[in-house]
Amino acid sequence: MKIISILSVLLIVMSCSKKENSIETSSKTLWYQPEGFITINGNSVANLESGDRFGRDHDKIGDVNGDGIIDFVVGARSDDDGAIDAGAVYVLFMNTNGTVQSSQKISMLEGGFTEVLNAGNFFGYGVAGIGDYDGDGIPDIAVASPVPPNNALYIIHLNANGTVKDYVKNNNIIANGLSAIGDLNGDGRIDLVACVPGSNDGGSSRGAIDILFLNSASEVIYANKVTISSTQGGFGTGLEDGDQFGGREVAMLGDLDNDGTKELAVGAFMSDGGRGAVWILSLDKLNYNVVSKVKLAEGLNGFTDELVADANPNGTAGANFGHAMCAAGDMDGDGIPDLITGANQQYEGWGYVLYLNANKTIKGFSRINNTDGGFGLNLESEERFSRSISFGGDLKDDGSIAVNFGGGAGGTGTLYTLFFRPQ
């Protein structure tokens, strides 16, 4: 009886402690404190047209103008400057509260970018902040223009006012999404992943990713490119036709289990009938091939939410879980990095915080939508919230983190900056 009483007291104390550090919602426990959000509508930044797709991709750059505040880059792949759907990107100079001080457009007609793009090039389909590549003290950006015959990856060296100082064009790179993954090979430069969900390597639209390493001249070292697909990079079995592995962004999680290999999260948003999936890959530390992997999907490895498989108004099907993602750091205070992803065609579009175990499975998750997550969002039906996601860092400089979610499908495009305070 005495032992049972002691155990009961311990359980009560543990339960109270847990409730003091978390927020109960109608879906799951939040292991973060929601601290509001800011909506950045494309028309508030520039004179955009409907369908420009502002927010199709985005990333933090770092402090471009030297005011001590993190700045962002946002793609508008269907902007018509110079040609229909030629594309553009915007450098957003931010305030600490998530509002925009000012912006600088980079396109065929603005910002000092002298490249001649083709109609339908979709410049800005993928963007990434890559740190200071040319050593002038100003952070730079990578921008993808994925549509042949002029498909390329541009490394754009910026001036402090966000205009183009100069750029390097890397030809024959297809990137329907682009992510910076840190310095994987230890050469002091940020490396990139080009997402190629339409790749037919191994089967129709099974998808692929290309890990890209660049030299000090901002040139892709083509001989060192690592492709991971059904037939390359050690992935092995698991992908099927139409899965679109690669998604629109990947997330470098770091070494989850402290075994010396780094884990990379990659979406396959049309997997399982369009419901979608996320693969957590452990990469060999020498050749960056896959040494082990875990699939996260409905009813698999700890993900228990029900994902829709219905036809969507845009002609696709399913929730598209894993379409976009970013590494969130350790949100729940257990020492293991976590992942933010989304299912952008699950009703209005749902975000997810996935709390990970060291073995790459999910120990819990939180939804972010109109009713869950603690932010009080008021998204429109078929908003496609979470169709793009990026880590904004400590924008407020107060220990919170900003995470950007793209939305506004069918209009000019919208960026939602949500502020999280990890436990």
GROMACS .gro file of C-alpha atoms in nm:
model
  423
    1MET     CA    1   0.000   0.000   0.000
    2LYS     CA    2   0.282   0.238   0.087
    3ILE     CA    3   0.456   0.171  -0.245
    4ILE     CA    4   0.132   0.229  -0.436
    5SER     CA    5   0.076   0.559  -0.252
    6ILE     CA    6   0.427   0.681  -0.333
    7LEU     CA    7   0.382   0.590  -0.699
    8SER     CA    8   0.048   0.771  -0.705
    9VAL     CA    9   0.207   1.087  -0.567
   10LEU     CA   10   0.488   1.066  -0.822
   11LEU     CA   11   0.239   1.026  -1.107
   12ILE     CA   12   0.038   1.327  -0.986
   13VAL     CA   13   0.354   1.540  -0.961
   14MET     CA   14   0.468   1.435  -1.308
   15SER     CA   15   0.123   1.507  -1.451
   16CYS     CA   16   0.112   1.854  -1.293
   17SER     CA   17   0.464   1.931  -1.411
   18LYS     CA   18   0.372   1.832  -1.766
   19LYS     CA   19   0.061   2.051  -1.767
   20GLU     CA   20   0.256   2.350  -1.638
   21ASN     CA   21   0.486   2.332  -1.942
   22SER     CA   22   0.234   2.256  -2.215
   23ILE     CA   23  -0.097   2.374  -2.353
   24GLU     CA   24  -0.391   2.140  -2.405
   25THR     CA   25  -0.582   2.185  -2.731
   26SER     CA   26  -0.864   1.998  -2.901
   27SER     CA   27  -0.614   1.779  -3.089
   28LYS     CA   28  -0.275   1.733  -2.925
   29THR     CA   29  -0.056   1.874  -2.651
   30LEU     CA   30   0.154   2.172  -2.759
   31TRP     CA   31   0.513   2.152  -2.645
   32TYR     CA   32   0.568   2.515  -2.735
   33GLN     CA   33   0.414   2.849  -2.645
   34PRO     CA   34   0.233   3.014  -2.940
   35GLU     CA   35   0.315   3.385  -2.950
   36GLY     CA   36   0.104   3.517  -3.235
   37PHE     CA   37   0.150   3.558  -3.608
   38ILE     CA   38   0.188   3.820  -3.880
   39THR     CA   39   0.029   3.800  -4.225
   40ILE     CA   40   0.234   3.932  -4.517
   41ASN     CA   41   0.010   3.966  -4.818
   42GLY     CA   42   0.187   3.992  -5.152
   43ASN     CA   43   0.007   4.315  -5.235
   44SER     CA   44   0.138   4.476  -4.917
   45VAL     CA   45   0.494   4.420  -5.041
   46ALA     CA   46   0.459   4.511  -5.408
   47ASN     CA   47   0.209   4.561  -5.687
   48LEU     CA   48   0.154   4.192  -5.755
   49GLU     CA   49  -0.100   4.037  -5.986
   50SER     CA   50  -0.328   3.745  -5.909
   51GLY     CA   51  -0.143   3.424  -5.982
   52ASP     CA   52   0.209   3.562  -5.926
   53ARG     CA   53   0.249   3.301  -5.650
   54PHE     CA   54   0.434   3.517  -5.404
   55GLY     CA   55   0.546   3.286  -5.124
   56ARG     CA   56   0.588   2.980  -5.345
   57ASP     CA   57   0.922   2.940  -5.168
   58HIS     CA   58   1.104   3.147  -4.908
   59ASP     CA   59   1.394   3.140  -4.665
   60LYS     CA   60   1.582   3.354  -4.417
   61ILE     CA   61   1.891   3.523  -4.560
   62GLY     CA   62   2.051   3.681  -4.257
   63ASP     CA   63   2.109   4.052  -4.202
   64VAL     CA   64   2.149   4.202  -4.551
   65ASN     CA   65   2.123   4.574  -4.475
   66GLY     CA   66   2.321   4.575  -4.151
   67ASP     CA   67   2.042   4.681  -3.915
   68GLY     CA   68   2.082   4.374  -3.693
   69ILE     CA   69   1.753   4.213  -3.804
   70ILE     CA   70   1.713   3.890  -4.002
   71ASP     CA   71   1.590   3.945  -4.359
   72PHE     CA   72   1.398   3.705  -4.586
   73VAL     CA   73   1.392   3.609  -4.953
   74VAL     CA   74   1.058   3.517  -5.113
   75GLY     CA   75   0.997   3.374  -5.459
   76ALA     CA   76   0.717   3.481  -5.694
   77ARG     CA   77   0.769   3.224  -5.965
   78SER     CA   78   0.485   3.339  -6.195
   79ASP     CA   79   0.570   3.710  -6.206
   80ASP     CA   80   0.554   3.843  -6.562
   81ASP     CA   81   0.845   4.090  -6.562
   82GLY     CA   82   1.004   4.058  -6.906
   83ALA     CA   83   0.802   3.752  -7.009
   84ILE     CA   84   0.495   3.560  -6.895
   85ASP     CA   85   0.580   3.348  -6.589
   86ALA     CA   86   0.947   3.443  -6.613
   87GLY     CA   87   0.948   3.482  -6.235
   88ALA     CA   88   1.096   3.707  -5.969
   89VAL     CA   89   1.220   3.710  -5.610
   90TYR     CA   90   1.185   3.968  -5.334
   91VAL     CA   91   1.434   4.052  -5.062
   92LEU     CA   92   1.227   4.152  -4.758
   93PHE     CA   93   1.388   4.383  -4.504
   94MET     CA   94   1.215   4.293  -4.181
   95ASN     CA   95   1.111   4.451  -3.853
   96THR     CA   96   1.151   4.245  -3.538
   97ASN     CA   97   0.773   4.206  -3.503
   98GLY     CA   98   0.750   4.025  -3.838
   99THR     CA   99   0.629   4.317  -4.047
  100VAL     CA  100   0.815   4.433  -4.357
  101GLN     CA  101   1.019   4.756  -4.352
  102SER     CA  102   1.078   4.757  -4.726
  103SER     CA  103   1.152   4.522  -5.012
  104GLN     CA  104   1.369   4.490  -5.320
  105LYS     CA  105   1.248   4.303  -5.625
  106ILE     CA  106   1.489   4.103  -5.840
  107SER     CA  107   1.366   4.016  -6.189
  108MET     CA  108   1.457   4.071  -6.552
  109LEU     CA  109   1.341   4.433  -6.513
  110GLU     CA  110   1.447   4.521  -6.158
  111GLY     CA  111   1.723   4.484  -5.903
  112GLY     CA  112   2.025   4.467  -6.134
  113PHE     CA  113   1.963   4.113  -6.258
  114THR     CA  114   2.077   4.109  -6.622
  115GLU     CA  115   1.989   3.750  -6.713
  116VAL     CA  116   1.745   3.695  -7.001
  117LEU     CA  117   1.480   3.449  -6.885
  118ASN     CA  118   1.234   3.260  -7.102
  119ALA     CA  119   0.857   3.268  -7.069
  120GLY     CA  120   0.765   3.000  -6.818
  121ASN     CA  121   1.113   2.979  -6.661
  122PHE     CA  122   0.964   3.017  -6.310
  123PHE     CA  123   1.267   3.202  -6.168
  124GLY     CA  124   1.208   3.192  -5.792
  125TYR     CA  125   1.046   2.848  -5.786
  126GLY     CA  126   1.309   2.762  -5.524
  127VAL     CA  127   1.508   3.005  -5.308
  128ALA     CA  128   1.757   2.962  -5.024
  129GLY     CA  129   1.973   3.176  -4.801
  130ILE     CA  130   2.332   3.053  -4.832
  131GLY     CA  131   2.539   3.282  -4.611
  132ASP     CA  132   2.818   3.504  -4.739
  133TYR     CA  133   2.951   3.318  -5.043
  134ASP     CA  134   3.174   3.591  -5.186
  135GLY     CA  135   3.327   3.711  -4.859
  136ASP     CA  136   3.206   4.072  -4.870
  137GLY     CA  137   3.021   4.057  -4.538
  138ILE     CA  138   2.674   4.050  -4.698
  139PRO     CA  139   2.475   3.724  -4.709
  140ASP     CA  140   2.380   3.586  -5.050
  141ILE     CA  141   2.098   3.380  -5.201
  142ALA     CA  142   2.046   3.085  -5.433
  143VAL     CA  143   1.754   3.095  -5.678
  144ALA     CA  144   1.624   2.814  -5.898
  145SER     CA  145   1.479   2.853  -6.245
  146PRO     CA  146   1.378   2.493  -6.316
  147VAL     CA  147   1.209   2.486  -6.656
  148PRO     CA  148   1.414   2.372  -6.960
  149PRO     CA  149   1.573   2.472  -7.187
  150ASN     CA  150   1.702   2.753  -6.964
  151ASN     CA  151   1.693   2.559  -6.636
  152ALA     CA  152   1.960   2.679  -6.396
  153LEU     CA  153   2.064   2.750  -6.040
  154TYR     CA  154   2.171   3.110  -5.981
  155ILE     CA  155   2.401   3.208  -5.696
  156ILE     CA  156   2.325   3.577  -5.647
  157HIS     CA  157   2.570   3.792  -5.453
  158LEU     CA  158   2.377   4.078  -5.297
  159ASN     CA  159   2.447   4.441  -5.223
  160ALA     CA  160   2.341   4.575  -4.884
  161ASN     CA  161   2.031   4.731  -5.044
  162GLY     CA  162   1.916   4.392  -5.176
  163THR     CA  163   2.008   4.451  -5.539
  164VAL     CA  164   2.231   4.217  -5.739
  165LYS     CA  165   2.604   4.277  -5.707
  166ASP     CA  166   2.682   3.992  -5.947
  167TYR     CA  167   2.569   3.635  -6.003
  168VAL     CA  168   2.685   3.294  -6.123
  169LYS     CA  169   2.463   3.082  -6.346
  170ASN     CA  170   2.493   2.706  -6.300
  171ASN     CA  171   2.333   2.542  -6.603
  172ASN     CA  172   2.135   2.219  -6.630
  173ILE     CA  173   2.014   2.214  -6.270
  174ILE     CA  174   1.648   2.126  -6.216
  175ALA     CA  175   1.516   2.235  -5.877
  176ASN     CA  176   1.140   2.243  -5.820
  177GLY     CA  177   1.234   2.327  -5.464
  178LEU     CA  178   1.558   2.434  -5.300
  179SER     CA  179   1.691   2.398  -4.945
  180ALA     CA  180   2.011   2.503  -4.771
  181ILE     CA  181   2.133   2.215  -4.552
  182GLY     CA  182   2.434   2.366  -4.376
  183ASP     CA  183   2.795   2.271  -4.441
  184LEU     CA  184   2.764   1.897  -4.498
  185ASN     CA  185   3.117   1.834  -4.630
  186GLY     CA  186   3.304   2.069  -4.396
  187ASP     CA  187   3.448   2.304  -4.660
  188GLY     CA  188   3.313   2.618  -4.494
  189ARG     CA  189   3.035   2.676  -4.750
  190ILE     CA  190   2.661   2.612  -4.722
  191ASP     CA  191   2.548   2.316  -4.933
  192LEU     CA  192   2.215   2.281  -5.113
  193VAL     CA  193   1.954   2.022  -5.199
  194ALA     CA  194   1.768   2.054  -5.529
  195CYS     CA  195   1.427   1.885  -5.511
  196VAL     CA  196   1.320   1.701  -5.827
  197PRO     CA  197   0.982   1.543  -5.745
  198GLY     CA  198   0.903   1.488  -6.113
  199SER     CA  199   1.212   1.274  -6.173
  200ASN     CA  200   1.144   0.949  -6.357
  201ASP     CA  201   1.451   0.778  -6.213
  202GLY     CA  202   1.331   0.427  -6.127
  203GLY     CA  203   0.973   0.490  -6.238
  204SER     CA  204   0.726   0.757  -6.342
  205SER     CA  205   0.745   1.063  -6.112
  206ARG     CA  206   0.899   0.866  -5.829
  207GLY     CA  207   1.114   1.171  -5.760
  208ALA     CA  208   1.469   1.243  -5.649
  209ILE     CA  209   1.690   1.491  -5.467
  210ASP     CA  210   2.033   1.618  -5.568
  211ILE     CA  211   2.281   1.721  -5.299
  212LEU     CA  212   2.489   2.003  -5.447
  213PHE     CA  213   2.833   2.119  -5.337
  214LEU     CA  214   2.975   2.448  -5.465
  215ASN     CA  215   3.328   2.585  -5.489
  216SER     CA  216   3.460   2.923  -5.375
  217ALA     CA  217   3.360   3.072  -5.713
  218SER     CA  218   2.992   2.984  -5.646
  219GLU     CA  219   3.002   2.712  -5.911
  220VAL     CA  220   2.834   2.374  -5.868
  221ILE     CA  221   3.090   2.093  -5.857
  222TYR     CA  222   2.896   1.864  -6.090
  223ALA     CA  223   3.129   1.568  -6.034
  224ASN     CA  224   3.045   1.573  -5.661
  225LYS     CA  225   2.666   1.582  -5.699
  226VAL     CA  226   2.490   1.311  -5.495
  227THR     CA  227   2.154   1.192  -5.629
  228ILE     CA  228   1.917   1.002  -5.401
  229SER     CA  229   1.632   0.820  -5.575
  230SER     CA  230   1.489   0.472  -5.627
  231THR     CA  231   1.803   0.369  -5.815
  232GLN     CA  232   2.076   0.591  -5.669
  233GLY     CA  233   2.225   0.702  -5.341
  234GLY     CA  234   2.149   0.389  -5.143
  235PHE     CA  235   1.778   0.456  -5.097
  236GLY     CA  236   1.671   0.108  -5.202
  237THR     CA  237   1.306   0.004  -5.198
  238GLY     CA  238   1.007   0.201  -5.078
  239LEU     CA  239   0.919   0.450  -5.351
  240GLU     CA  240   0.641   0.392  -5.602
  241ASP     CA  241   0.540   0.558  -5.927
  242GLY     CA  242   0.384   0.898  -5.866
  243ASP     CA  243   0.520   0.943  -5.510
  244GLN     CA  244   0.706   1.266  -5.603
  245PHE     CA  245   0.985   1.206  -5.352
  246GLY     CA  246   1.177   1.527  -5.294
  247GLY     CA  247   0.876   1.749  -5.244
  248ARG     CA  248   0.938   2.124  -5.243
  249GLU     CA  249   1.181   2.148  -4.950
  250VAL     CA  250   1.390   1.918  -4.735
  251ALA     CA  251   1.509   1.966  -4.377
  252MET     CA  252   1.850   1.887  -4.232
  253LEU     CA  253   1.777   1.765  -3.879
  254GLY     CA  254   2.130   1.691  -3.763
  255ASP     CA  255   2.238   1.377  -3.579
  256LEU     CA  256   1.922   1.259  -3.402
  257ASP     CA  257   2.074   0.955  -3.232
  258ASN     CA  258   2.436   1.075  -3.188
  259ASP     CA  259   2.577   0.794  -3.401
  260GLY     CA  260   2.785   1.019  -3.626
  261THR     CA  261   2.543   1.024  -3.922
  262LYS     CA  262   2.316   1.317  -4.002
  263GLU     CA  263   1.944   1.283  -4.064
  264LEU     CA  264   1.771   1.451  -4.359
  265ALA     CA  265   1.391   1.476  -4.384
  266VAL     CA  266   1.248   1.447  -4.737
  267GLY     CA  267   0.883   1.454  -4.838
  268ALA     CA  268   0.701   1.233  -5.086
  269PHE     CA  269   0.378   1.430  -5.094
  270MET     CA  270   0.187   1.214  -5.345
  271SER     CA  271   0.270   0.889  -5.168
  272ASP     CA  272  -0.011   0.664  -5.044
  273GLY     CA  273  -0.275   0.788  -5.285
  274GLY     CA  274  -0.186   1.154  -5.233
  275ARG     CA  275  -0.207   1.142  -4.854
  276GLY     CA  276   0.169   1.194  -4.852
  277ALA     CA  277   0.467   1.086  -4.644
  278VAL     CA  278   0.795   1.205  -4.496
  279TRP     CA  279   1.112   0.998  -4.513
  280ILE     CA  280   1.384   1.045  -4.250
  281LEU     CA  281   1.715   0.944  -4.409
  282SER     CA  282   2.040   0.875  -4.226
  283LEU     CA  283   2.330   0.978  -4.452
  284ASP     CA  284   2.673   0.820  -4.460
  285LYS     CA  285   2.923   1.079  -4.335
  286LEU     CA  286   3.167   1.013  -4.621
  287ASN     CA  287   2.963   0.960  -4.939
  288TYR     CA  288   2.624   1.096  -4.815
  289ASN     CA  289   2.437   0.789  -4.937
  290VAL     CA  290   2.143   0.655  -4.737
  291VAL     CA  291   2.244   0.404  -4.469
  292SER     CA  292   1.899   0.371  -4.310
  293LYS     CA  293   1.555   0.528  -4.344
  294VAL     CA  294   1.215   0.552  -4.176
  295LYS     CA  295   0.885   0.641  -4.342
  296LEU     CA  296   0.640   0.864  -4.155
  297ALA     CA  297   0.286   0.838  -4.291
  298GLU     CA  298  -0.071   0.786  -4.175
  299GLY     CA  299  -0.075   0.499  -3.926
  300LEU     CA  300   0.300   0.445  -3.955
  301ASN     CA  301   0.583   0.505  -3.706
  302GLY     CA  302   0.386   0.722  -3.468
  303PHE     CA  303   0.183   0.944  -3.702
  304THR     CA  304  -0.178   0.874  -3.607
  305ASP     CA  305  -0.367   1.157  -3.776
  306GLU     CA  306  -0.612   1.076  -4.056
  307LEU     CA  307  -0.519   1.233  -4.389
  308VAL     CA  308  -0.769   1.299  -4.667
  309ALA     CA  309  -0.743   1.121  -5.002
  310ASP     CA  310  -1.020   1.308  -5.185
  311ALA     CA  311  -0.983   1.481  -5.521
  312ASN     CA  312  -0.874   1.846  -5.496
  313PRO     CA  313  -1.001   2.141  -5.703
  314ASN     CA  314  -0.659   2.179  -5.868
  315GLY     CA  315  -0.679   1.830  -6.016
  316THR     CA  316  -0.458   1.652  -5.763
  317ALA     CA  317  -0.567   1.418  -5.486
  318GLY     CA  318  -0.503   1.385  -5.116
  319ALA     CA  319  -0.368   1.591  -4.827
  320ASN     CA  320  -0.011   1.620  -4.964
  321PHE     CA  321   0.152   1.560  -4.624
  322GLY     CA  322   0.526   1.630  -4.655
  323HIS     CA  323   0.494   1.880  -4.941
  324ALA     CA  324   0.714   2.129  -4.751
  325MET     CA  325   0.910   2.131  -4.426
  326CYS     CA  326   1.179   2.288  -4.213
  327ALA     CA  327   1.395   2.185  -3.919
  328ALA     CA  328   1.252   2.337  -3.602
  329GLY     CA  329   1.527   2.270  -3.351
  330ASP     CA  330   1.432   2.109  -3.019
  331MET     CA  331   1.074   2.228  -2.964
  332ASP     CA  332   0.984   2.005  -2.668
  333GLY     CA  333   1.306   2.024  -2.468
  334ASP     CA  334   1.402   1.656  -2.488
  335GLY     CA  335   1.736   1.718  -2.659
  336ILE     CA  336   1.621   1.578  -2.996
  337PRO     CA  337   1.557   1.807  -3.297
  338ASP     CA  338   1.200   1.823  -3.425
  339LEU     CA  339   1.038   1.880  -3.764
  340ILE     CA  340   0.772   2.118  -3.894
  341THR     CA  341   0.585   2.003  -4.202
  342GLY     CA  342   0.236   2.031  -4.346
  343ALA     CA  343  -0.051   1.883  -4.541
  344ASN     CA  344  -0.141   2.181  -4.757
  345GLN     CA  345  -0.448   2.022  -4.914
  346GLN     CA  346  -0.595   1.892  -4.589
  347TYR     CA  347  -0.901   2.121  -4.582
  348GLU     CA  348  -0.769   2.480  -4.545
  349GLY     CA  349  -0.414   2.345  -4.518
  350TRP     CA  350  -0.272   2.208  -4.194
  351GLY     CA  351   0.072   2.251  -4.044
  352TYR     CA  352   0.227   1.990  -3.816
  353VAL     CA  353   0.497   1.999  -3.551
  354LEU     CA  354   0.641   1.647  -3.535
  355TYR     CA  355   0.819   1.569  -3.207
  356LEU     CA  356   1.079   1.310  -3.300
  357ASN     CA  357   1.241   1.018  -3.123
  358ALA     CA  358   1.611   0.943  -3.164
  359ASN     CA  359   1.520   0.641  -3.380
  360LYS     CA  360   1.353   0.870  -3.638
  361THR     CA  361   0.995   0.783  -3.538
  362ILE     CA  362   0.732   1.024  -3.402
  363LYS     CA  363   0.659   1.042  -3.030
  364GLY     CA  364   0.384   1.303  -3.072
  365PHE     CA  365   0.262   1.586  -3.290
  366SER     CA  366   0.068   1.912  -3.286
  367ARG     CA  367  -0.162   2.041  -3.558
  368ILE     CA  368  -0.162   2.403  -3.674
  369ASN     CA  369  -0.485   2.512  -3.843
  370ASN     CA  370  -0.795   2.721  -3.778
  371THR     CA  371  -0.887   2.532  -3.461
  372ASP     CA  372  -0.563   2.377  -3.336
  373GLY     CA  373  -0.216   2.502  -3.254
  374GLY     CA  374  -0.299   2.802  -3.038
  375PHE     CA  375  -0.247   3.073  -3.301
  376GLY     CA  376  -0.610   3.161  -3.375
  377LEU     CA  377  -0.568   3.144  -3.752
  378ASN     CA  378  -0.858   3.235  -3.979
  379LEU     CA  379  -0.763   3.065  -4.303
  380GLU     CA  380  -0.993   3.048  -4.601
  381SER     CA  381  -1.118   2.722  -4.745
  382GLU     CA  382  -0.855   2.575  -4.978
  383GLU     CA  383  -0.601   2.835  -4.861
  384ARG     CA  384  -0.329   2.568  -4.897
  385PHE     CA  385  -0.161   2.690  -4.583
  386SER     CA  386   0.179   2.518  -4.540
  387ARG     CA  387   0.241   2.468  -4.913
  388SER     CA  388   0.584   2.618  -4.839
  389ILE     CA  389   0.763   2.636  -4.503
  390SER     CA  390   1.088   2.796  -4.387
  391PHE     CA  391   1.270   2.858  -4.061
  392GLY     CA  392   1.292   3.231  -3.987
  393GLY     CA  393   1.517   3.213  -3.682
  394ASP     CA  394   1.504   3.438  -3.376
  395LEU     CA  395   1.357   3.737  -3.558
  396LYS     CA  396   1.252   3.911  -3.237
  397ASP     CA  397   1.589   3.844  -3.070
  398ASP     CA  398   1.408   3.721  -2.759
  399GLY     CA  399   1.454   3.343  -2.773
  400SER     CA  400   1.139   3.274  -2.975
  401ILE     CA  401   1.156   3.136  -3.329
  402ALA     CA  402   0.976   3.254  -3.641
  403VAL     CA  403   0.850   2.999  -3.892
  404ASN     CA  404   0.712   3.112  -4.228
  405PHE     CA  405   0.422   2.930  -4.393
  406GLY     CA  406   0.311   3.000  -4.749
  407GLY     CA  407  -0.056   3.021  -4.841
  408GLY     CA  408  -0.295   3.230  -5.045
  409ALA     CA  409  -0.341   2.980  -5.326
  410GLY     CA  410  -0.525   3.126  -5.623
  411GLY     CA  411  -0.441   3.487  -5.534
  412THR     CA  412  -0.123   3.688  -5.532
  413GLY     CA  413   0.013   3.474  -5.250
  414THR     CA  414   0.047   3.516  -4.874
  415LEU     CA  415   0.318   3.454  -4.617
  416TYR     CA  416   0.226   3.378  -4.256
  417THR     CA  417   0.499   3.428  -3.996
  418LEU     CA  418   0.418   3.231  -3.679
  419PHE     CA  419   0.613   3.285  -3.357
  420PHE     CA  420   0.688   2.981  -3.137
  421ARG     CA  421   0.857   2.970  -2.798
  422PRO     CA  422   1.009   2.623  -2.750
  423GLN     CA  423   0.996   2.454  -2.410
   0.00000   0.00000   0.00000
